[in-house]
Amino acid sequence: MDLKELYQEIILDHAKNPRNKGKCEGFNHDAKAHNPLCGDKVHIYLKLDKDKNISGLSFEGEGCAISLASASILTDTLKGRDLNFSKKVTNDFLDMLKNKTKITLNSLSEDQITTISSLSGVQEFPMRIKCATMAWHTLLSALKKKV
Amino acid sequence: MDLKELYQEIILDHAKNPRNKGKCEGFNHDAKAHNPLCGDKVHIYLKLDKDKNISGLSFEGEGCAISLASASILTDTLKGRDLNFSKKVTNDFLDMLKNKTKITLNSLSEDQITTISSLSGVQEFPMRIKCATMAWHTLLSALKKKV
Amino acid sequence: MIDFNNIKNKFPIFKQKIKGKPLIYLDSANSAQKPKIVIDEISRFYETEFSNVGRSVHTLAVKATNKFEETRDIVKSYINAKHREEIIFTKGATDAINLAATAFGEKYINEGDEIILTELEHHSNYVPWHYLRNKRGAIIKFASINENGEIDVDEFKKIITEKTKIIAFTHISNVTGTILPVKKIIDLAKSKNIPVLIDGTQSAQHIGLDVQDLGCDFYAISCHKMYGPNGLGILYAKKKWADELPPYQGGGGMISEVKKDEITYADSPTKFEAGTMQTAEVVAFAKSIQFIQDLGIKNIEEHESQVLEYGLEKLRKNNSVNIIGNPSKRASIMSFTIKGIHPHDIATILDDDGVAIRAGHHCCQILHDKLKIPASARASIGVYNNKDDIDVLCESINKCKKVFNI
Amino acid sequence: MIDFNNIKNKFPIFKQKIKGKPLIYLDSANSAQKPKIVIDEISRFYETEFSNVGRSVHTLAVKATNKFEETRDIVKSYINAKHREEIIFTKGATDAINLAATAFGEKYINEGDEIILTELEHHSNYVPWHYLRNKRGAIIKFASINENGEIDVDEFKKIITEKTKIIAFTHISNVTGTILPVKKIIDLAKSKNIPVLIDGTQSAQHIGLDVQDLGCDFYAISCHKMYGPNGLGILYAKKKWADELPPYQGGGGMISEVKKDEITYADSPTKFEAGTMQTAEVVAFAKSIQFIQDLGIKNIEEHESQVLEYGLEKLRKNNSVNIIGNPSKRASIMSFTIKGIHPHDIATILDDDGVAIRAGHHCCQILHDKLKIPASARASIGVYNNKDDIDVLCESINKCKKVFNI
Ligand SMILES: Cc1ncc(COP(=O)(O)O)c(C=O)c1O
Ligand SMILES: Cc1ncc(COP(=O)(O)O)c(C=O)c1O
């Protein structure tokens, strides 16, 4: 397994210039998580509209490139999408890392699929899987947790 | 090492018919000990006269053949002897089991030396040394402990 | 059918001669011998995969952590626990019971609360509760044995009250071999909402285990008696308790966040596994379970019962021998006394024939007090024992009588 | 002169290739690799001498017990303790500190009493004291580090009061490698009659020890960091404390007499060693000490210092690398950060070159908070490391920068 698969350009780009950092305006759900072993932290903020649309989605956090990129990609991919679809993508993402499946959702653009899939390199680095999945698990918690 | 050296006739005789069992009349010193691993117990009673003579010496206790025989032989050997001599015999006895030395005190009869030395077989059974020495250690404690 | 006659070959220790004679090891209730696959796994692990677990991200750490956590899954399946978080690795059964008693006691035992034990308990399942009696003003009650060394479920009925906070008892007695009516006692306790801790130290290696079927709240296991490495035990704690109980030892790995004024803790099992663990031992323990599974625990049970029955029958025929307890359900253990010969002397004389048994009160002083004997001799049967071993034992017992002219 | 270049041959793990490359193990502060003589001793013991210790009287039990107690004597000599009863075997340093803190706290810590720690402490030397804060209303004070990561004895002077009941601190920091002015701190504490516990987890394998000369009251050691088996630690407790402290865990072996209403305990060390011990580990640990003594602890100290100095110098030359702490006295540990690359990523990239380091807060969150960094990368040096290893480390650090386009 090559390091280059893990630290792809897309990932480094998201890690260095994370999208959607900060608290999104008018957020009404949030959740945070933290990995005591490495000190990674993430806090997800989201605005769920009445029509079950995630109109706002952002994060705060610190951590390794994988965890930052993962949070950034998550917000970038799901902002503006509806609740059920977002849950489906999240589960598919977690599945990708757990069972090495591929992400193939029709309603994601090819670009978006490439971006999310860039994190599949983590499959081969078992100690890093938590870094990649933390933001996504936290999103699921946030969806259950109204402010 | 032969079992017969350990369980010599003299020892079995003392174990089955222990001498000086019970509380000796007018005892003014005593001490007890117990081995939590095997449950052996011994309680030494002694009467120390003003002239430093051990005029009374007896024991109560329960335990294996070695520990009973040892207590019985102790009382039989030292009853009526003076304090310093008794301490010397005790130390020689403990030395015999620890350093495999021989008991050769002039003022013990040949018979007495044979009797005490019958316990030297225990040297070869390290887990049983405590059984043989407990009464003697307890005697030393008793000498320090007035009733 | 498994051939139990060749099993000694799997245990290197039996290549030893003791005083020139074959080793007849009848002290497995104390600690079992280890099969070659377990010993070799310890070496293999240290030689090729060793690293501390759960902390670093390098290759060895990943291998070690995976192997370590794999054993947790194997244990979970083996005892049929529902969640892997219910499996806590400890230093031994003693450590497991101390953990459970201390953590449970801290949260749930207050002055005047009652703890029920039995007269059969090993000191490991009494002293930790005694601490709660001293520190928290709890009361300890002992369910009594009958003349056969059994404990009827009615004994528990008699002493359970509104104040009973926990019942802790041994699955199999390490002196009489009595198999307790575990399920009935648990059902009774459940009907009154009282949690149950089972000391499974003498059972896990002899009979099949299913903690969900039993329904117990805690189950303590001693790995070194399951043909596994020493220095390792397991506490099964039902998820509810694993979640609710406060941590026990404090240290690295068991925390969530540490500040100068406050500390929060990780979830189970991490919460209960402070400090560097016995990595090699845990990894090798997977092989102990494999060893047991390859033989089949049912086959082991049957084999050991046959050897036990054979032994009991032979001993009963010996008039000088008094067998301790006569329970209708018994596993693997025969304790006895011989009139006129102290157990300590028996053990020494047997050892001269290569027969290893234990003499003493076997950490059950309360039971020995009740039986009015200071000590007993115990022959305990493991998977490697057979009827020939029993024959040597019985011959050697006759020799004791000769040495003592009885 | 000892040839440290051939030492890797004594450790089977170095036959491993990691991702096709030689293993460069720089994670010894986490857990050290084991020399062949230690691994082989575990097997040898299980194969030829194994039995539970201190309980039975048969031949194997005698052999095992003697070997076990021999190791106690060897440890006693090695650290120059005065009495063998001062050497208590535990599951690890964490267990050792928990034992000391719990037993000491129970008897001597009351509401409002003060415990002094330092900002350098590992969670294992903080959480057990935090328990006393919670349970007994004690107060914890932290001696502060200066900008070099050192702690001056004056820091202790500032915070000692009439209420100070114990001072507990690490001999060598597991993050900065700082060697604390142990003797000065102990002298200060002694002048005020305050007992001292030293967390010697990072020191025993690097520098010579003499507990009588130090004059400490407690000293905790982690055997697995001394090239010994995992699951084993040692608490040195000065005789006065070994005698006075109440027992910690309750169970078999540690009692004197057990009745239904009362229990009395054995003397130290038995009092503190409840349940079946890690027999094989203790026996094999004698070989770890032999391994260290054959090399000579002075030679080890010198060799490791040279490798450390070489490493520090090389890292200092690398502008992107920030070394944590700059203590004038340092042993075996270099923690660092690289601007723009998280330690976790560093560890993963280094691993690709076979270089095993640790990333995280190393169980020192308080220190990392103080330094305002969430984590660091740590390379720690063992007896088997050499300057070539440092060269590979430094090349690999440069590769990190390449991967991250820095
Ligand atoms: C019934 C019983 N409980 C508890 C224990 C303690 O187990 P361990 O020594 O593994 O801590 C033992 C074994 O000595 C035992 O037989
Ligand atoms: C300074 C320090 N103290 C305590 C510990 C805990 O030691 P152990 O994991 O052996 O319990 C460690 C190691 O992790 C350490 O580095």
Coordinates of C-alpha atoms in Angstrom, one line a residue, chain D:
Chain D
M1 CA 34.0 -2.0 25.6
I2 CA 30.6 -3.4 24.8
D3 CA 29.8 -3.5 21.1
F4 CA 26.3 -1.9 20.9
N5 CA 26.2 -2.5 17.2
N6 CA 25.5 -6.2 17.6
I7 CA 22.8 -5.8 20.2
K8 CA 20.0 -6.0 17.7
N9 CA 21.0 -9.6 17.1
K10 CA 19.9 -10.4 20.6
F11 CA 16.4 -9.3 19.9
P12 CA 14.4 -11.6 17.6
I13 CA 12.0 -8.8 16.6
F14 CA 14.7 -7.2 14.4
K15 CA 14.7 -10.1 12.0
Q16 CA 11.3 -8.6 10.9
K17 CA 11.1 -6.4 7.9
I18 CA 8.5 -3.6 8.0
K19 CA 7.1 -2.8 4.6
G20 CA 10.2 -4.4 3.2
K21 CA 12.6 -2.3 5.3
P22 CA 14.5 -3.0 8.5
L23 CA 12.6 -2.2 11.7
I24 CA 13.9 1.0 13.3
Y25 CA 12.2 0.7 16.7
L26 CA 12.1 4.1 18.4
D27 CA 9.1 3.4 20.6
S28 CA 10.8 1.9 23.7
A29 CA 9.4 4.5 26.1
N30 CA 6.1 2.9 25.2
S31 CA 7.3 -0.7 25.6
A32 CA 10.7 -2.1 25.0
Q33 CA 11.4 -5.1 22.8
K34 CA 12.5 -8.3 24.5
P35 CA 15.9 -10.0 24.2
K36 CA 15.9 -13.7 23.3
I37 CA 17.1 -14.8 26.7
V38 CA 13.9 -13.3 28.3
I39 CA 11.6 -14.9 25.7
D40 CA 13.3 -18.2 26.0
E41 CA 13.2 -18.1 29.8
I42 CA 9.4 -17.8 29.7
S43 CA 9.2 -20.9 27.5
R44 CA 11.7 -22.8 29.5
F45 CA 9.9 -22.1 32.7
Y46 CA 6.5 -23.1 31.3
E47 CA 8.0 -26.2 29.7
T48 CA 10.0 -27.5 32.7
E49 CA 9.2 -25.9 36.0
F50 CA 5.8 -24.3 35.9
S51 CA 3.5 -24.4 38.8
N52 CA 1.6 -22.0 41.0
V53 CA 3.9 -20.5 43.6
G54 CA 3.8 -20.4 47.4
R55 CA 0.9 -22.8 47.8
S56 CA 1.7 -26.4 47.1
V57 CA 4.6 -28.5 48.5
H58 CA 5.2 -30.7 45.4
T59 CA 8.5 -30.5 43.5
L60 CA 7.3 -28.2 40.7
A61 CA 5.8 -25.8 43.3
V62 CA 9.1 -25.7 45.1
K63 CA 11.0 -25.0 42.0
A64 CA 8.6 -22.3 40.9
T65 CA 8.4 -20.7 44.3
N66 CA 12.2 -20.6 44.6
K67 CA 12.7 -19.1 41.2
F68 CA 10.0 -16.6 41.9
E69 CA 11.5 -15.5 45.2
E70 CA 15.0 -15.5 43.7
T71 CA 13.8 -12.8 41.3
R72 CA 12.7 -10.8 44.3
D73 CA 16.2 -11.0 45.7
I74 CA 17.7 -10.1 42.4
V75 CA 15.5 -7.0 42.1
K76 CA 16.3 -6.1 45.7
S77 CA 20.0 -6.1 44.9
Y78 CA 19.6 -4.4 41.6
I79 CA 17.8 -1.4 43.1
N80 CA 19.7 -1.7 46.3
A81 CA 16.7 -2.0 48.6
K82 CA 17.4 -2.9 52.2
H83 CA 14.8 -5.6 52.7
R84 CA 13.3 -8.2 50.3
E85 CA 9.9 -7.4 51.8
E86 CA 10.1 -4.0 50.2
I87 CA 9.8 -5.5 46.7
I88 CA 6.2 -6.0 45.6
F89 CA 5.3 -7.5 42.2
T90 CA 2.5 -5.8 40.4
K91 CA 0.8 -5.8 37.0
G92 CA 2.7 -2.8 35.9
A93 CA 3.8 0.7 37.0
T94 CA 0.2 1.8 36.9
D95 CA -0.9 -1.0 39.2
A96 CA 2.1 -0.1 41.5
I97 CA 1.1 3.5 41.8
N98 CA -2.6 2.6 42.3
L99 CA -1.6 0.3 45.1
A100 CA 0.6 2.9 46.8
A101 CA -1.8 5.8 46.3
T102 CA -4.9 3.8 47.4
A103 CA -3.3 2.2 50.5
F104 CA -1.5 5.3 51.5
G105 CA -4.5 7.5 50.9
E106 CA -6.8 5.3 52.9
K107 CA -4.7 5.6 56.0
Y108 CA -3.1 9.0 55.7
I109 CA -5.1 11.3 53.4
N110 CA -8.0 13.2 54.8
E111 CA -10.1 16.2 53.7
G112 CA -8.1 19.2 52.9
D113 CA -4.8 17.3 52.8
E114 CA -2.5 18.2 49.9
I115 CA -0.8 16.0 47.3
I116 CA 1.9 17.5 45.2
L117 CA 2.4 16.3 41.6
T118 CA 4.1 17.9 38.6
E119 CA 2.9 19.1 35.2
L120 CA 5.1 16.4 33.7
E121 CA 3.2 13.5 35.2
H122 CA 1.9 10.6 33.2
H123 CA -1.8 9.9 33.7
S124 CA -0.8 6.9 35.7
N125 CA 0.8 9.2 38.3
Y126 CA -2.2 11.5 38.3
V127 CA -5.5 9.6 38.0
P128 CA -4.9 7.5 41.2
W129 CA -4.3 10.7 43.1
H130 CA -7.3 12.3 41.5
Y131 CA -9.4 9.5 43.0
L132 CA -8.2 10.6 46.4
R133 CA -9.2 14.1 45.6
N134 CA -12.7 12.9 44.7
K135 CA -13.1 10.4 47.5
R136 CA -11.3 12.0 50.4
G137 CA -11.5 15.6 49.6
A138 CA -7.8 16.0 49.1
I139 CA -6.2 18.9 47.1
I140 CA -3.8 18.3 44.2
K141 CA -1.1 20.9 43.4
F142 CA 1.1 20.8 40.4
A143 CA 4.8 21.9 40.4
S144 CA 5.3 23.9 37.2
I145 CA 7.7 23.4 34.4
N146 CA 9.9 26.2 33.2
E147 CA 10.4 27.0 29.5
N148 CA 12.9 24.3 29.1
G149 CA 10.6 21.6 30.4
E150 CA 12.5 21.3 33.6
I151 CA 11.2 21.5 37.2
D152 CA 13.3 23.3 39.7
V153 CA 13.3 22.2 43.3
D154 CA 12.1 25.8 44.1
E155 CA 8.8 25.0 42.5
F156 CA 8.2 22.4 45.2
K157 CA 9.3 24.8 47.9
K158 CA 6.6 27.3 46.7
I159 CA 3.7 24.9 47.1
I160 CA 4.6 22.7 50.0
T161 CA 2.6 23.5 53.1
E162 CA 1.8 22.1 56.5
K163 CA -0.9 20.1 54.7
T164 CA 1.3 18.4 52.2
K165 CA 0.9 14.7 52.8
I166 CA 2.9 13.2 49.9
I167 CA 4.9 14.3 46.8
A168 CA 4.7 12.1 43.8
F169 CA 6.7 12.8 40.6
T170 CA 8.3 11.2 37.7
H171 CA 12.1 10.5 37.7
I172 CA 12.3 11.0 33.9
S173 CA 9.6 12.6 31.8
N174 CA 8.2 10.4 29.1
V175 CA 7.7 13.4 26.8
T176 CA 10.6 15.7 27.3
G177 CA 13.1 13.2 28.6
T178 CA 13.9 15.6 31.5
I179 CA 15.7 14.0 34.4
L180 CA 14.3 15.6 37.5
P181 CA 16.4 16.7 40.4
V182 CA 15.2 13.7 42.3
K183 CA 17.7 13.8 45.1
K184 CA 17.2 17.5 45.8
I185 CA 13.4 17.2 45.9
I186 CA 13.6 14.2 48.2
D187 CA 16.0 16.0 50.5
L188 CA 13.6 18.9 50.6
A189 CA 10.6 16.6 51.3
K190 CA 12.6 14.7 54.0
S191 CA 13.4 18.0 55.7
K192 CA 9.7 18.5 56.1
N193 CA 8.9 14.8 56.8
I194 CA 6.9 14.4 53.7
P195 CA 7.0 11.0 52.0
V196 CA 7.9 10.8 48.3
L197 CA 6.7 8.4 45.6
I198 CA 8.8 8.3 42.4
D199 CA 7.4 7.1 39.1
G200 CA 10.5 5.4 37.8
T201 CA 8.8 4.0 34.8
Q202 CA 11.1 5.8 32.4
S203 CA 14.3 5.6 34.5
A204 CA 15.0 2.1 35.6
Q205 CA 16.0 1.0 32.1
H206 CA 18.3 4.0 31.4
I207 CA 20.1 4.9 34.6
G208 CA 21.5 3.1 37.6
L209 CA 19.2 3.0 40.6
D210 CA 19.9 3.0 44.3
V211 CA 16.7 3.5 46.3
Q212 CA 18.6 3.7 49.6
D213 CA 20.8 6.4 48.3
L214 CA 17.8 8.3 46.8
G215 CA 15.9 7.9 50.1
C216 CA 12.5 7.7 48.4
D217 CA 9.6 6.1 50.1
F218 CA 8.0 4.5 47.1
Y219 CA 9.5 3.8 43.6
A220 CA 7.4 2.4 40.8
I221 CA 8.9 0.4 38.0
S222 CA 7.5 -1.0 34.7
C223 CA 9.3 -4.3 33.9
H224 CA 8.1 -4.3 30.2
K225 CA 10.2 -1.1 29.6
M226 CA 13.2 -2.9 31.1
Y227 CA 13.2 -5.4 28.3
G228 CA 11.2 -7.7 30.5
P229 CA 7.8 -9.4 30.0
N230 CA 4.6 -7.4 29.8
G231 CA 2.1 -7.5 32.5
L232 CA 4.7 -7.0 35.2
G233 CA 5.7 -4.1 37.4
I234 CA 7.3 -3.5 40.7
L235 CA 6.5 -1.3 43.7
Y236 CA 9.4 -0.6 46.0
A237 CA 7.9 0.4 49.3
K238 CA 10.2 1.3 52.2
K239 CA 9.9 -1.2 55.0
K240 CA 8.1 1.3 57.3
W241 CA 5.4 1.7 54.6
A242 CA 5.3 -2.0 53.6
D243 CA 4.6 -2.7 57.3
E244 CA 2.2 0.1 58.0
L245 CA 0.0 0.3 54.9
P246 CA -3.2 -1.6 54.7
P247 CA -3.5 -4.2 52.0
Y248 CA -4.7 -3.3 48.5
Q249 CA -6.4 -6.1 46.6
G250 CA -8.0 -8.9 48.6
G251 CA -7.8 -12.5 47.8
G252 CA -5.8 -15.7 48.1
G253 CA -2.4 -15.7 49.6
M254 CA -2.5 -12.3 51.2
I255 CA -4.3 -13.3 54.4
S256 CA -3.2 -14.5 57.8
E257 CA -6.5 -15.7 59.2
V258 CA -10.0 -15.6 57.8
K259 CA -13.1 -15.8 59.9
K260 CA -16.7 -15.1 59.1
D261 CA -16.5 -11.8 60.9
E262 CA -12.9 -10.8 60.7
I263 CA -9.8 -11.1 58.6
T264 CA -6.2 -10.6 59.4
Y265 CA -3.5 -10.1 56.8
A266 CA -0.1 -11.5 56.1
D267 CA 3.1 -9.4 56.2
S268 CA 4.6 -7.6 53.2
P269 CA 5.2 -8.5 50.4
T270 CA 2.6 -11.3 50.6
K271 CA 0.0 -8.8 51.9
F272 CA 0.2 -6.9 48.7
E273 CA 0.3 -9.8 46.3
A274 CA -3.3 -11.1 46.2
G275 CA -4.2 -14.0 43.9
T276 CA -2.2 -16.0 41.5
M277 CA 0.9 -14.1 40.4
Q278 CA 2.5 -13.7 37.0
T279 CA 4.9 -16.5 37.8
A280 CA 6.6 -17.0 34.4
E281 CA 6.9 -13.2 34.0
V282 CA 8.6 -12.8 37.3
V283 CA 10.9 -15.7 36.7
A284 CA 11.8 -14.4 33.2
F285 CA 12.4 -10.8 34.6
A286 CA 15.5 -12.1 36.3
K287 CA 16.9 -12.5 32.8
S288 CA 16.1 -8.9 31.9
I289 CA 18.1 -7.7 34.8
Q290 CA 20.9 -10.1 33.8
F291 CA 20.7 -8.7 30.3
I292 CA 21.1 -5.1 31.6
Q293 CA 23.8 -6.1 34.0
D294 CA 25.8 -8.0 31.3
L295 CA 25.8 -4.8 29.3
G296 CA 26.3 -2.6 32.3
I297 CA 23.9 0.1 33.1
K298 CA 26.7 2.7 33.0
N299 CA 27.5 1.6 29.4
I300 CA 23.8 1.7 28.5
E301 CA 23.5 5.2 29.9
E302 CA 26.6 6.3 27.9
H303 CA 25.6 4.6 24.7
E304 CA 22.0 6.0 24.8
S305 CA 23.3 9.5 25.6
Q306 CA 25.5 9.4 22.6
V307 CA 22.6 8.4 20.3
L308 CA 20.4 10.9 22.0
E309 CA 22.8 13.8 21.5
Y310 CA 23.4 12.8 17.9
G311 CA 19.7 12.8 17.3
L312 CA 19.0 16.1 19.1
E313 CA 21.8 17.8 17.1
K314 CA 20.4 16.5 13.8
L315 CA 16.8 17.4 14.6
R316 CA 17.9 20.9 15.8
K317 CA 19.4 21.5 12.4
N318 CA 16.1 20.8 10.7
N319 CA 14.2 24.1 10.6
S320 CA 10.7 22.6 10.4
V321 CA 11.2 20.5 13.5
N322 CA 10.4 21.8 16.9
I323 CA 11.9 19.8 19.7
I324 CA 9.8 19.7 22.9
G325 CA 11.7 20.8 25.9
N326 CA 15.4 21.7 26.3
P327 CA 16.3 20.3 29.6
S328 CA 20.0 20.4 30.6
K329 CA 19.6 16.8 31.9
R330 CA 17.8 14.5 29.5
A331 CA 17.5 10.8 28.8
S332 CA 16.6 8.8 25.8
I333 CA 13.5 10.7 24.7
M334 CA 13.0 13.2 21.9
S335 CA 9.5 14.5 21.3
F336 CA 8.9 17.0 18.5
T337 CA 6.4 18.6 16.2
I338 CA 6.7 19.6 12.5
K339 CA 4.9 22.7 11.5
G340 CA 2.0 21.9 9.2
I341 CA 2.1 18.2 9.8
H342 CA 0.1 16.5 12.5
P343 CA 2.1 14.0 14.6
H344 CA -0.3 11.3 13.6
D345 CA 0.5 11.8 10.0
I346 CA 4.2 11.9 10.8
A347 CA 4.0 8.5 12.5
T348 CA 2.2 7.0 9.6
I349 CA 4.7 8.3 7.1
L350 CA 7.7 7.2 9.2
D351 CA 6.1 3.8 9.5
D352 CA 6.3 3.5 5.8
D353 CA 10.1 3.6 6.2
G354 CA 10.0 1.0 9.0
V355 CA 10.5 3.7 11.6
A356 CA 8.3 3.1 14.7
I357 CA 7.6 6.1 16.8
R358 CA 4.6 7.2 18.8
A359 CA 2.2 10.1 18.2
G360 CA -0.3 11.5 20.6
H361 CA -0.2 13.1 24.0
H362 CA 1.7 10.1 25.5
C363 CA -0.7 10.1 28.5
C364 CA 0.5 13.6 29.4
Q365 CA -2.4 15.8 28.6
I366 CA -1.6 18.4 31.2
L367 CA 1.8 18.9 29.7
H368 CA 0.5 19.1 26.2
D369 CA -2.2 21.6 27.3
K370 CA 0.5 23.7 28.9
L371 CA 2.6 23.6 25.7
K372 CA -0.6 24.4 23.8
I373 CA -0.2 21.5 21.4
P374 CA -2.7 18.7 21.0
A375 CA -0.1 16.1 20.4
S376 CA 3.5 15.4 19.6
A377 CA 5.7 12.8 17.9
R378 CA 8.0 10.9 20.1
A379 CA 11.2 9.0 19.2
S380 CA 12.5 7.1 22.2
I381 CA 15.8 5.4 22.4
G382 CA 16.5 1.9 23.7
V383 CA 19.7 -0.1 24.1
Y384 CA 19.4 -1.5 20.5
N385 CA 19.3 1.9 18.8
N386 CA 22.3 3.5 17.2
K387 CA 23.2 6.5 15.1
D388 CA 22.2 4.8 11.9
D389 CA 18.7 4.6 13.2
I390 CA 18.7 8.3 13.8
D391 CA 19.8 8.9 10.2
V392 CA 16.9 6.9 8.9
L393 CA 14.6 8.8 11.3
C394 CA 15.8 12.1 10.0
E395 CA 15.6 11.1 6.4
S396 CA 12.1 9.9 7.0
I397 CA 11.2 13.2 8.6
N398 CA 12.3 14.9 5.5
K399 CA 10.0 12.6 3.5
C400 CA 7.1 13.8 5.6
K401 CA 7.8 17.3 4.4
K402 CA 7.8 16.0 0.8
V403 CA 4.6 14.1 1.2
F404 CA 3.0 17.3 2.5
N405 CA 4.7 19.6 0.0
I406 CA 6.3 21.6 2.7

